[in-house]
Short mmCIF file of C-alpha atoms in Angstrom, two decimals:
data_model
loop_
_atom_site.label_atom_id
_atom_site.label_comp_id
_atom_site.label_asym_id
_atom_site.label_seq_id
_atom_site.Cartn_x
_atom_site.Cartn_y
_atom_site.Cartn_z
CA MET A 1368 65.10 95.68 164.73
CA MET A 1369 62.77 98.14 166.65
CA ASN A 1370 61.66 98.66 170.78
CA HIS A 1371 60.17 95.27 171.82
CA SER A 1372 58.19 97.07 174.72
CA THR A 1373 55.16 95.03 176.13
CA PRO A 1374 52.21 96.71 174.51
CA PRO A 1375 48.05 96.62 175.52
CA LYS A 1376 46.79 93.41 176.45
CA PRO A 1377 45.43 92.85 172.66
CA PRO A 1378 41.74 91.12 171.28
CA SER A 1379 42.05 87.52 170.47
CA LEU A 1380 42.35 86.36 166.81
CA PRO A 1381 38.60 84.57 167.39
CA THR A 1382 37.26 87.70 168.87
CA LEU A 1383 38.84 89.73 165.84
CA LEU A 1384 37.84 87.51 162.98
CA LEU A 1385 34.32 86.58 164.22
CA SER A 1386 32.63 89.72 162.74
CA LEU A 1387 33.28 88.92 159.13
CA LEU A 1388 33.39 85.02 158.72
CA SER A 1389 29.95 86.43 157.06
CA LEU A 1390 32.01 88.59 155.11
CA SER A 1391 34.22 86.18 153.81
CA LEU A 1392 31.28 83.37 153.48
CA THR A 1393 29.96 85.16 150.50
CA LEU A 1394 33.20 86.06 148.76
CA THR A 1395 33.71 85.08 145.95
CA HIS A 1396 36.25 85.20 144.24
CA ALA A 1397 39.24 82.61 146.53
CA LEU A 1398 37.37 79.71 144.76
CA PRO A 1399 35.70 78.82 141.18
CA ALA A 1400 31.77 77.89 142.73
CA ASP A 1401 32.18 74.43 141.14
CA LYS A 1402 35.56 74.50 143.58
CA LYS A 1403 34.69 75.46 146.95
CA PRO A 1404 34.36 72.82 149.24
CA SER A 1405 30.70 71.86 151.13
CA SER A 1406 32.10 73.63 154.07
CA GLN A 1407 34.82 75.48 156.53
CA LEU A 1408 37.52 73.13 156.92
CA GLY A 1409 41.10 73.83 155.18
CA ARG A 1410 40.04 77.37 155.07
CA LEU A 1411 42.70 79.26 156.50
CA PRO A 1412 46.19 77.75 158.01
CA SER A 1413 45.92 75.50 160.69
CA LEU A 1414 47.05 76.25 163.81
CA GLY A 1415 47.98 74.69 166.53
CA PHE A 1416 51.24 71.72 168.20
CA ASN A 1417 52.80 68.40 167.16
CA SER A 1418 54.91 66.14 168.79
CA TRP A 1419 57.01 65.33 166.90
CA ASN A 1420 59.81 68.39 167.42
CA ALA A 1421 59.27 68.34 170.50
CA PHE A 1422 59.31 64.52 172.16
CA ARG A 1423 59.98 62.89 168.64
CA CYS A 1424 58.66 59.38 169.88
CA ASP A 1425 58.51 60.10 174.06
CA ILE A 1426 54.52 59.70 173.49
CA HIS A 1427 52.09 59.51 175.83
CA GLU A 1428 48.95 60.69 176.57
CA ASP A 1429 49.17 62.36 179.41
CA LYS A 1430 52.11 64.75 177.42
CA PHE A 1431 49.19 65.56 175.36
CA LEU A 1432 46.65 66.10 177.65
CA THR A 1433 49.03 68.77 179.03
CA THR A 1434 49.47 69.75 176.22
CA ALA A 1435 46.04 71.09 175.15
CA ALA A 1436 45.67 72.46 179.52
CA LEU A 1437 48.40 74.07 178.54
CA MET A 1438 47.53 75.74 175.05
CA VAL A 1439 44.53 76.34 177.14
CA SER A 1440 45.61 78.02 180.38
CA LEU A 1441 48.91 80.07 178.39
CA GLY A 1442 46.12 81.90 175.73
CA LEU A 1443 47.29 79.90 172.99
CA LYS A 1444 43.49 78.62 172.55
CA ASP A 1445 42.07 82.24 172.84
CA ALA A 1446 44.64 83.76 169.96
CA GLY A 1447 43.41 80.67 167.77
CA TYR A 1448 45.86 77.55 167.82
CA THR A 1449 43.38 74.09 167.79
CA TYR A 1450 45.46 71.18 167.18
CA VAL A 1451 46.57 68.92 169.38
CA ASN A 1452 48.18 66.56 166.76
CA ILE A 1453 49.62 62.98 167.79
CA ASP A 1454 52.90 62.04 165.43
CA ASP A 1455 55.01 58.30 164.46
CA CYS A 1456 55.04 55.94 166.97
CA TRP A 1457 51.55 56.07 168.84
CA SER A 1458 50.54 52.19 167.83
CA LEU A 1459 51.73 48.76 168.21
CA LYS A 1460 54.33 47.41 165.35
CA GLU A 1461 51.69 44.53 164.16
CA ARG A 1462 48.45 45.84 163.00
CA ASP A 1463 44.94 43.45 164.38
CA ASN A 1464 45.20 40.51 162.67
CA VAL A 1465 41.49 40.03 162.89
CA THR A 1466 40.08 44.19 162.23
CA ARG A 1467 43.81 44.52 160.08
CA ARG A 1468 42.93 48.21 162.22
CA ILE A 1469 46.67 49.99 162.95
CA VAL A 1470 46.45 48.99 167.16
CA PRO A 1471 46.97 51.87 170.24
CA ASP A 1472 50.11 51.30 172.12
CA PRO A 1473 48.19 51.12 175.11
CA GLU A 1474 51.04 51.78 177.63
CA ARG A 1475 51.49 54.97 175.70
CA PHE A 1476 47.29 54.80 175.21
CA PRO A 1477 45.58 53.68 178.36
CA THR A 1478 42.56 54.71 177.19
CA GLY A 1479 43.39 54.04 173.28
CA ILE A 1480 43.18 57.46 170.24
CA LYS A 1481 39.57 57.11 170.78
CA GLY A 1482 39.48 58.10 174.53
CA THR A 1483 42.64 60.92 174.24
CA ALA A 1484 40.56 62.49 171.84
CA GLU A 1485 37.14 62.40 174.03
CA LYS A 1486 39.54 64.45 176.55
CA VAL A 1487 41.00 66.88 174.01
CA HIS A 1488 37.56 67.77 172.91
CA GLU A 1489 36.34 68.19 176.28
CA LEU A 1490 38.82 71.42 176.32
CA GLY A 1491 37.13 72.60 172.90
CA LEU A 1492 40.40 71.84 171.32
CA LYS A 1493 41.13 68.47 168.17
CA LEU A 1494 43.34 65.95 168.47
CA GLY A 1495 45.17 65.42 164.95
CA ILE A 1496 47.54 61.67 163.95
CA TYR A 1497 50.26 60.50 162.19
CA GLY A 1498 49.98 57.97 158.99
CA ASP A 1499 52.03 57.10 156.03
CA ALA A 1500 51.73 56.31 152.80
CA GLY A 1501 53.98 53.05 152.69
CA GLY A 1502 53.86 49.68 154.61
CA LYS A 1503 55.47 51.66 157.66
CA THR A 1504 55.97 54.62 158.73
CA CYS A 1505 59.16 56.44 159.25
CA ALA A 1506 59.81 55.26 162.79
CA GLY A 1507 59.26 51.30 161.42
CA TYR A 1508 55.34 51.42 162.40
CA PRO A 1509 52.34 50.14 160.31
CA GLY A 1510 51.95 52.19 157.06
CA SER A 1511 48.21 52.60 155.84
CA LEU A 1512 49.31 52.02 151.75
CA GLY A 1513 46.57 48.96 151.09
CA TYR A 1514 44.46 49.88 154.09
CA GLU A 1515 42.97 53.36 153.58
CA GLU A 1516 39.61 52.65 153.98
CA VAL A 1517 40.04 50.38 157.21
CA ASP A 1518 42.40 52.99 158.75
CA ALA A 1519 39.93 55.74 157.74
CA GLN A 1520 37.23 54.56 159.29
CA ALA A 1521 39.20 53.69 162.56
CA TRP A 1522 40.43 57.64 162.92
CA GLY A 1523 36.64 58.26 162.42
CA GLU A 1524 35.58 56.96 164.96
CA TRP A 1525 38.33 57.50 167.38
CA GLY A 1526 37.41 61.15 167.32
CA VAL A 1527 40.00 62.29 164.81
CA ASP A 1528 39.85 65.43 163.39
CA TYR A 1529 43.65 65.87 161.51
CA LEU A 1530 46.30 63.53 159.81
CA LYS A 1531 49.12 64.24 158.73
CA TYR A 1532 50.43 61.09 155.99
CA ASP A 1533 53.59 61.16 155.61
CA ASN A 1534 55.74 59.64 152.53
CA CYS A 1535 58.81 56.38 153.79
CA ASP A 1536 59.44 52.38 153.30
CA VAL A 1537 57.48 53.58 149.35
CA PRO A 1538 57.50 49.77 147.70
CA ALA A 1539 59.45 49.56 144.95
CA GLU A 1540 55.93 49.21 142.56
CA TRP A 1541 55.03 52.53 144.07
CA ALA A 1542 57.71 54.17 142.34
CA ASP A 1543 57.59 57.06 140.05
CA LYS A 1544 58.31 56.92 137.14
CA TYR A 1545 60.50 60.12 137.01
CA THR A 1546 62.09 61.93 140.24
CA TYR A 1547 61.61 64.70 142.06
CA TRP A 1548 63.05 65.45 144.53
CA PRO A 1549 62.52 70.38 146.18
CA GLU A 1550 65.81 68.86 148.00
CA HIS A 1551 68.10 68.35 143.67
CA TRP A 1552 66.65 71.61 142.12
CA TYR A 1553 68.83 74.12 142.05
CA GLY A 1554 66.37 77.32 140.98
CA GLY A 1555 65.62 75.67 137.12
CA PRO A 1556 64.50 74.44 134.29
CA PRO A 1557 67.24 73.07 133.39
CA ALA A 1558 69.13 73.80 136.88
CA GLU A 1559 67.97 70.42 138.84
CA ALA A 1560 70.59 67.38 138.84
CA GLN A 1561 67.23 64.39 139.99
CA GLU A 1562 68.60 61.59 141.09
CA GLY A 1563 66.65 58.98 138.38
CA LEU A 1564 64.70 59.94 135.68
CA THR A 1565 63.97 63.45 135.41
CA ALA A 1566 60.54 64.40 134.15
CA PRO A 1567 59.98 66.27 130.45
CA SER A 1568 59.00 69.78 131.33
CA ASN A 1569 55.44 69.25 130.33
CA TYR A 1570 54.57 66.54 132.31
CA ASP A 1571 51.68 66.26 134.16
CA TRP A 1572 52.47 65.38 137.62
CA SER A 1573 48.46 64.36 138.60
CA LYS A 1574 49.72 61.10 136.94
CA SER A 1575 52.30 60.40 139.03
CA ASN A 1576 52.12 56.96 141.66
CA SER A 1577 52.77 59.64 143.90
CA THR A 1578 49.01 61.48 142.52
CA LEU A 1579 47.59 58.08 143.53
CA ARG A 1580 48.97 57.25 146.44
CA TYR A 1581 47.80 60.32 148.45
CA THR A 1582 44.33 60.40 146.60
CA ARG A 1583 43.57 56.61 148.02
CA MET A 1584 44.10 57.62 151.29
CA GLY A 1585 41.35 60.97 150.14
CA ASP A 1586 39.07 59.95 148.57
CA ALA A 1587 39.26 56.66 152.18
CA LEU A 1588 38.55 60.06 155.05
CA THR A 1589 35.62 61.17 152.36
CA LYS A 1590 34.09 57.56 152.15
CA LYS A 1591 34.47 56.55 155.25
CA SER A 1592 35.29 58.08 158.48
CA LYS A 1593 32.07 59.94 158.42
CA ARG A 1594 34.05 63.12 159.89
CA ASP A 1595 36.10 66.46 158.92
CA ILE A 1596 39.24 65.63 159.39
CA LEU A 1597 42.02 67.56 157.93
CA TYR A 1598 43.80 65.51 155.27
CA SER A 1599 47.53 67.24 155.22
CA LEU A 1600 50.12 65.99 152.59
CA CYS A 1601 53.39 65.50 153.99
CA ASN A 1602 55.68 63.83 151.07
CA TRP A 1603 58.25 66.11 151.47
CA GLY A 1604 57.42 68.46 148.24
CA HIS A 1605 58.04 65.24 146.38
CA SER A 1606 56.55 64.80 142.49
CA HIS A 1607 55.44 68.54 141.98
CA VAL A 1608 52.57 67.95 145.24
CA GLU A 1609 51.90 71.64 144.89
CA THR A 1610 50.64 70.84 141.52
CA TRP A 1611 48.36 68.23 142.97
CA GLY A 1612 47.76 68.25 146.91
CA ALA A 1613 43.97 69.53 146.30
CA LYS A 1614 42.81 66.73 143.90
CA ALA A 1615 43.96 64.74 146.33
CA GLY A 1616 41.59 66.30 148.72
CA GLY A 1617 44.54 68.02 151.17
CA LYS A 1618 44.85 71.08 152.88
CA SER A 1619 48.02 72.13 152.95
CA TRP A 1620 51.09 70.29 151.55
CA ARG A 1621 55.26 70.30 153.25
CA MET A 1622 56.35 71.58 150.76
CA TRP A 1623 60.37 70.23 151.24
CA GLY A 1624 62.33 68.13 153.45
CA ASP A 1625 62.76 68.09 158.13
CA ILE A 1626 63.10 71.20 159.38
CA VAL A 1627 65.88 71.75 162.20
CA PRO A 1628 66.02 74.79 164.79
CA GLN A 1629 68.63 77.27 162.73
CA TRP A 1630 69.38 80.21 160.33
CA ALA A 1631 71.03 77.68 156.97
CA GLY A 1632 72.23 75.70 156.03
CA GLN A 1633 71.54 71.17 156.45
CA GLN A 1634 72.03 68.91 159.46
CA GLU A 1635 71.78 65.88 157.43
CA TRP A 1636 68.11 65.19 156.27
CA SER A 1637 66.68 68.69 157.77
CA TRP A 1638 67.35 71.71 157.10
CA GLY A 1639 67.97 75.75 158.20
CA PHE A 1640 65.27 78.27 157.75
CA MET A 1641 66.69 79.98 155.28
CA PRO A 1642 66.87 76.51 151.87
CA ILE A 1643 62.53 76.76 152.61
CA VAL A 1644 61.83 79.34 152.05
CA ASN A 1645 64.34 80.04 149.38
CA TYR A 1646 62.21 76.86 147.81
CA ALA A 1647 58.11 77.98 148.66
CA THR A 1648 59.07 81.35 147.29
CA PHE A 1649 58.92 80.18 143.51
CA PHE A 1650 56.33 78.17 144.50
CA LEU A 1651 53.86 80.80 146.12
CA GLU A 1652 51.44 81.14 143.42
CA TYR A 1653 49.72 77.46 144.25
CA SER A 1654 48.87 78.16 147.81
CA ASP A 1655 45.77 79.71 149.22
CA PHE A 1656 41.79 80.01 150.71
CA TYR A 1657 41.44 75.47 151.19
CA GLY A 1658 45.24 74.99 149.99
CA HIS A 1659 48.99 75.58 151.67
CA ASP A 1660 51.84 75.26 151.15
CA ASP A 1661 52.70 73.35 154.21
CA LEU A 1662 56.85 75.05 155.67
CA ASP A 1663 56.73 72.25 158.55
CA MET A 1664 56.43 72.46 161.91
CA LEU A 1665 57.38 75.59 164.18
CA GLU A 1666 61.15 75.92 165.54
CA VAL A 1667 60.28 78.10 168.18
CA GLY A 1668 61.91 77.70 171.12
CA ASN A 1669 63.29 75.23 169.39
CA GLY A 1670 67.83 74.88 169.62
CA ASN A 1671 69.58 77.91 170.22
CA LEU A 1672 67.59 80.67 168.20
CA THR A 1673 68.11 84.69 168.85
CA GLU A 1674 65.09 86.50 169.92
CA ALA A 1675 65.56 88.33 165.32
CA GLU A 1676 65.78 84.55 164.02
CA THR A 1677 62.87 83.53 166.67
CA ARG A 1678 60.64 86.89 165.20
CA ALA A 1679 62.11 85.70 161.43
CA HIS A 1680 60.80 82.33 161.57
CA PHE A 1681 57.96 83.43 162.92
CA GLY A 1682 57.17 86.08 161.17
CA LEU A 1683 58.09 83.88 157.17
CA TRP A 1684 56.04 81.40 158.26
CA ALA A 1685 52.96 83.27 158.61
CA ALA A 1686 53.76 85.38 156.08
CA LEU A 1687 54.15 82.98 153.45
CA LYS A 1688 50.43 81.17 155.10
CA SER A 1689 52.31 77.91 156.28
CA PRO A 1690 49.87 76.31 158.59
CA LEU A 1691 51.43 77.13 162.27
CA LEU A 1692 52.32 73.93 164.67
CA ILE A 1693 53.84 74.70 167.54
CA GLY A 1694 56.97 72.01 168.30
CA THR A 1695 58.03 72.71 172.12
CA PRO A 1696 56.85 71.19 174.73
CA LEU A 1697 54.59 73.90 176.86
CA ASP A 1698 55.70 73.53 180.38
CA GLU A 1699 59.01 74.81 179.36
CA ILE A 1700 57.76 77.46 176.86
CA THR A 1701 59.91 81.44 177.82
CA GLU A 1702 57.03 84.36 178.04
CA LYS A 1703 59.66 86.13 174.50
CA ASP A 1704 58.36 82.75 173.20
CA LEU A 1705 55.30 82.93 173.69
CA LYS A 1706 54.77 85.85 172.98
CA VAL A 1707 56.07 85.37 169.35
CA LEU A 1708 53.65 83.08 169.16
CA LYS A 1709 50.72 84.80 170.41
CA ASN A 1710 50.89 87.30 168.26
CA TRP A 1711 47.90 89.32 166.93
CA GLU A 1712 47.83 90.78 164.38
CA ILE A 1713 50.37 88.65 162.78
CA LEU A 1714 48.29 85.55 163.26
CA ALA A 1715 45.74 87.99 162.19
CA PHE A 1716 47.30 87.94 158.34
CA ASN A 1717 48.06 84.44 158.52
CA GLN A 1718 43.94 84.29 158.81
CA ASP A 1719 42.91 86.73 157.46
CA PRO A 1720 38.97 85.85 155.95
CA VAL A 1721 39.52 87.27 152.86
CA TYR A 1722 42.81 87.59 151.36
CA GLY A 1723 43.92 84.78 151.03
CA LYS A 1724 46.77 84.28 148.86
CA PRO A 1725 50.82 84.19 150.96
CA ALA A 1726 52.61 87.64 150.87
CA LEU A 1727 54.91 87.79 147.75
CA PRO A 1728 58.26 88.31 147.46
CA TYR A 1729 58.20 91.60 144.89
CA LYS A 1730 61.88 92.23 144.75
CA TRP A 1731 64.83 89.43 146.33
CA GLY A 1732 67.34 92.54 147.25
CA ILE A 1733 71.01 91.53 148.28
CA ASN A 1734 70.59 88.94 144.58
CA PRO A 1735 68.80 89.96 141.14
CA ASP A 1736 64.82 89.28 141.20
CA TRP A 1737 64.73 85.35 141.25
CA THR A 1738 68.07 84.51 141.76
CA TRP A 1739 68.21 80.96 143.47
CA ASN A 1740 70.34 80.79 147.11
CA GLN A 1741 69.78 78.40 149.45
CA THR A 1742 71.84 81.41 152.72
CA HIS A 1743 69.92 85.17 150.71
CA PRO A 1744 66.28 84.65 149.01
CA ALA A 1745 64.23 87.04 148.65
CA GLU A 1746 64.68 89.80 151.34
CA PHE A 1747 61.36 91.56 150.67
CA TYR A 1748 57.34 91.27 150.97
CA THR A 1749 54.37 92.26 150.03
CA GLY A 1750 50.33 91.02 150.39
CA PRO A 1751 46.93 93.07 151.55
CA SER A 1752 44.58 92.14 154.29
CA ILE A 1753 41.43 93.66 155.44
CA ARG A 1754 43.32 95.77 158.12
CA GLY A 1755 45.98 97.86 154.83
CA ILE A 1756 48.75 96.73 152.93
CA HIS A 1757 51.74 94.64 154.69
CA ILE A 1758 55.18 95.21 154.84
CA PHE A 1759 57.97 91.87 155.46
CA LEU A 1760 61.66 93.35 155.74
CA LEU A 1761 64.54 90.65 156.44
CA ASN A 1762 67.88 90.69 156.99
CA THR A 1763 69.52 87.51 155.82
CA LEU A 1764 72.35 89.01 156.33
CA ASP A 1765 75.23 88.15 159.40
CA THR A 1766 75.02 92.49 160.49
CA THR A 1767 72.86 95.14 161.16
CA ALA A 1768 71.16 96.22 157.89
CA THR A 1769 69.13 99.01 156.59
CA LYS A 1770 66.66 97.29 154.74
CA THR A 1771 63.90 99.98 152.47
CA ALA A 1772 61.30 100.11 151.27
CA VAL A 1773 59.45 102.50 148.47
CA PHE A 1774 56.30 101.94 148.22
CA ALA A 1775 56.61 103.07 144.70
CA ASP A 1776 57.60 98.83 144.48
CA ILE A 1777 54.94 97.58 146.49
CA PRO A 1778 51.08 96.53 144.90
CA GLY A 1779 48.15 99.14 146.92
CA LEU A 1780 50.59 101.63 147.34
CA SER A 1781 51.24 105.34 144.98
CA SER A 1782 54.12 107.18 145.73
CA ARG A 1783 52.85 109.98 146.51
CA GLY A 1784 50.82 109.21 149.70
CA THR A 1785 51.19 109.39 152.77
CA TYR A 1786 51.03 106.34 155.37
CA GLU A 1787 49.89 106.09 158.59
CA VAL A 1788 52.81 103.13 159.09
CA ARG A 1789 52.57 100.32 162.54
CA ASP A 1790 55.26 98.00 164.00
CA MET A 1791 53.35 94.73 163.86
CA TRP A 1792 56.01 92.93 166.28
CA THR A 1793 55.38 96.11 168.73
CA HIS A 1794 51.86 97.15 167.97
CA LYS A 1795 52.46 100.18 168.32
CA SER A 1796 52.49 103.59 165.31
CA LEU A 1797 55.84 104.89 163.32
CA GLY A 1798 54.26 107.55 162.26
CA THR A 1799 53.27 109.01 158.87
CA PHE A 1800 55.67 108.13 155.95
CA LYS A 1801 56.11 110.20 151.96
CA LYS A 1802 57.88 107.44 149.15
CA GLU A 1803 59.11 105.07 151.56
CA ILE A 1804 60.51 103.49 154.88
CA LYS A 1805 64.03 103.08 155.70
CA LEU A 1806 64.79 100.50 159.36
CA LYS A 1807 67.83 98.30 160.22
CA LEU A 1808 67.09 95.52 161.32
CA GLU A 1809 69.59 93.36 163.52
CA ALA A 1810 71.12 89.79 161.85
CA HIS A 1811 68.43 87.67 160.89
CA ASP A 1812 65.60 89.35 161.97
CA LEU A 1813 61.68 90.50 159.66
CA ALA A 1814 60.33 93.87 160.25
CA ALA A 1815 56.71 93.22 160.01
CA LEU A 1816 54.81 96.64 159.26
CA LEU A 1817 50.47 97.25 158.73
CA VAL A 1818 50.77 100.64 155.97
CA THR A 1819 47.33 102.27 156.13
CA GLU A 1820 46.40 105.59 155.39
CA VAL A 1821 46.77 108.09 157.76
CA GLY A 1822 44.38 107.67 160.70
CA GLY A 1823 44.22 104.14 159.96
CA GLY A 1824 41.86 103.12 156.31
CA HIS A 1825 42.42 100.49 154.53
CA PRO A 1826 45.18 101.41 151.60
CA VAL A 1827 42.55 100.31 148.47
CA LYS A 1828 39.31 101.51 148.00
CA GLY A 1829 37.18 98.26 149.86
CA GLY A 1830 40.01 96.65 150.48
CA GLU A 1831 39.09 96.34 153.93
CA LYS A 1832 35.83 94.22 151.88
CA GLY A 1833 38.04 92.37 149.71
CA LYS A 1834 36.04 94.74 146.87
CA GLY A 1835 39.30 96.45 145.67
CA SER A 1836 41.91 95.65 143.27
CA VAL A 1837 45.28 95.23 144.31
CA ASP A 1838 47.67 92.92 141.66
CA VAL A 1839 50.96 91.22 142.39
CA PRO A 1840 53.81 92.73 142.88
CA GLU A 1841 55.68 93.56 138.80
CA VAL A 1842 58.17 91.04 139.74
CA TYR A 1843 56.05 88.39 140.70
CA LYS A 1844 54.39 88.96 136.75
CA ARG A 1845 57.78 88.21 135.27
CA LYS A 1846 57.91 84.61 137.82
CA PRO A 1847 60.43 82.61 135.48
CA LYS A 1848 59.08 78.79 135.16
CA SER A 1849 59.32 76.89 137.96
CA GLY A 1850 59.11 72.71 137.16
#
């Protein structure tokens, strides 16, 4: 990989984007006029912290207040991270006998969730909570199925700003007629092996019981919470949630099972990075402003990841416009990992106010295009931003490899043009190039490049304002049916 020397102090992400806010609000290409929400809630992927990967059930208000304070002092708030999210295990095991509300654990949250929210809000941050669309949460605490309005009203009164809504302990009477789990889909149809009745090819998943369970909470949040609560669906990609998550009120939807801090493979029900990326590339068309494919929480700072793997994990999650929720104890984070999380150029692509679509593969690399492969998914991605055309080159091999980006393959660029290429990791220009650029990448690394005209202009006329036309890659025009 290129030299990762310390760059000059960058502008904060809010500063970078503030001057473009009025521009982004006037654009009409994000969603049809009759589909636009009344607020900016969830327009861009969420940035913040979630407790599960860091603490599991070993939680206490002090840990969240420490995290919030560190988000401020470490510069993460200035970089754009907003949410401090409490995951499972925050309540008692039984509801209140009179109000039927979920009761915060008084030992873990002495001032209640409301008190914790007030303290987090004082720091200029937002508080998230966890619920479940079944009888019990994944750790055995009260779920919200049948209590949607009761819980939505309570969370609103407590000052909650975000809801992660899980999918455990679903009663038999609420089971879907047909089964779809992403882990049992192998690039089909017909290549899949679901553990149950496989749906017909034309089945409308918005008619499923999963859709109904999640829509009930979406409706309850709108009706009873009396505040903006960002609704994040965590049903692990079941029942093709990407096709109906937005209609259920969701601003993001999990695409796969739980993540684990490793490059590839599986540990019980948790998965490494490459299987998640492999699956996500087949369904990127569902992600845009106000609705985002969620690749699961970040593992930056966890496990035994190499520096290259950390870059690739974070860079891919950002490039594919996933929510970016930190999942490591911030009082233990290293400077190297913090530098990755605060990389303003990577975050700016994820949070671009004009272009909501994720980067798309423009060719696969090791395998033929549209090959399902949990070890070697697509390696070549591109997408526009207000700054120019971006290229993301992934090395899925276990050894150093040279990757070549041919400009003629990339929408917005031309084989006849001369372009300036900037390394988004080092914030330095790599020089000017014609026709192509070749880079040597370490094993499991990701090159993140910004391509502009020489002098810094956008390669697409009007592209800095979203007025230029940037087509999807040719390979995406030949996309096979995914579900």
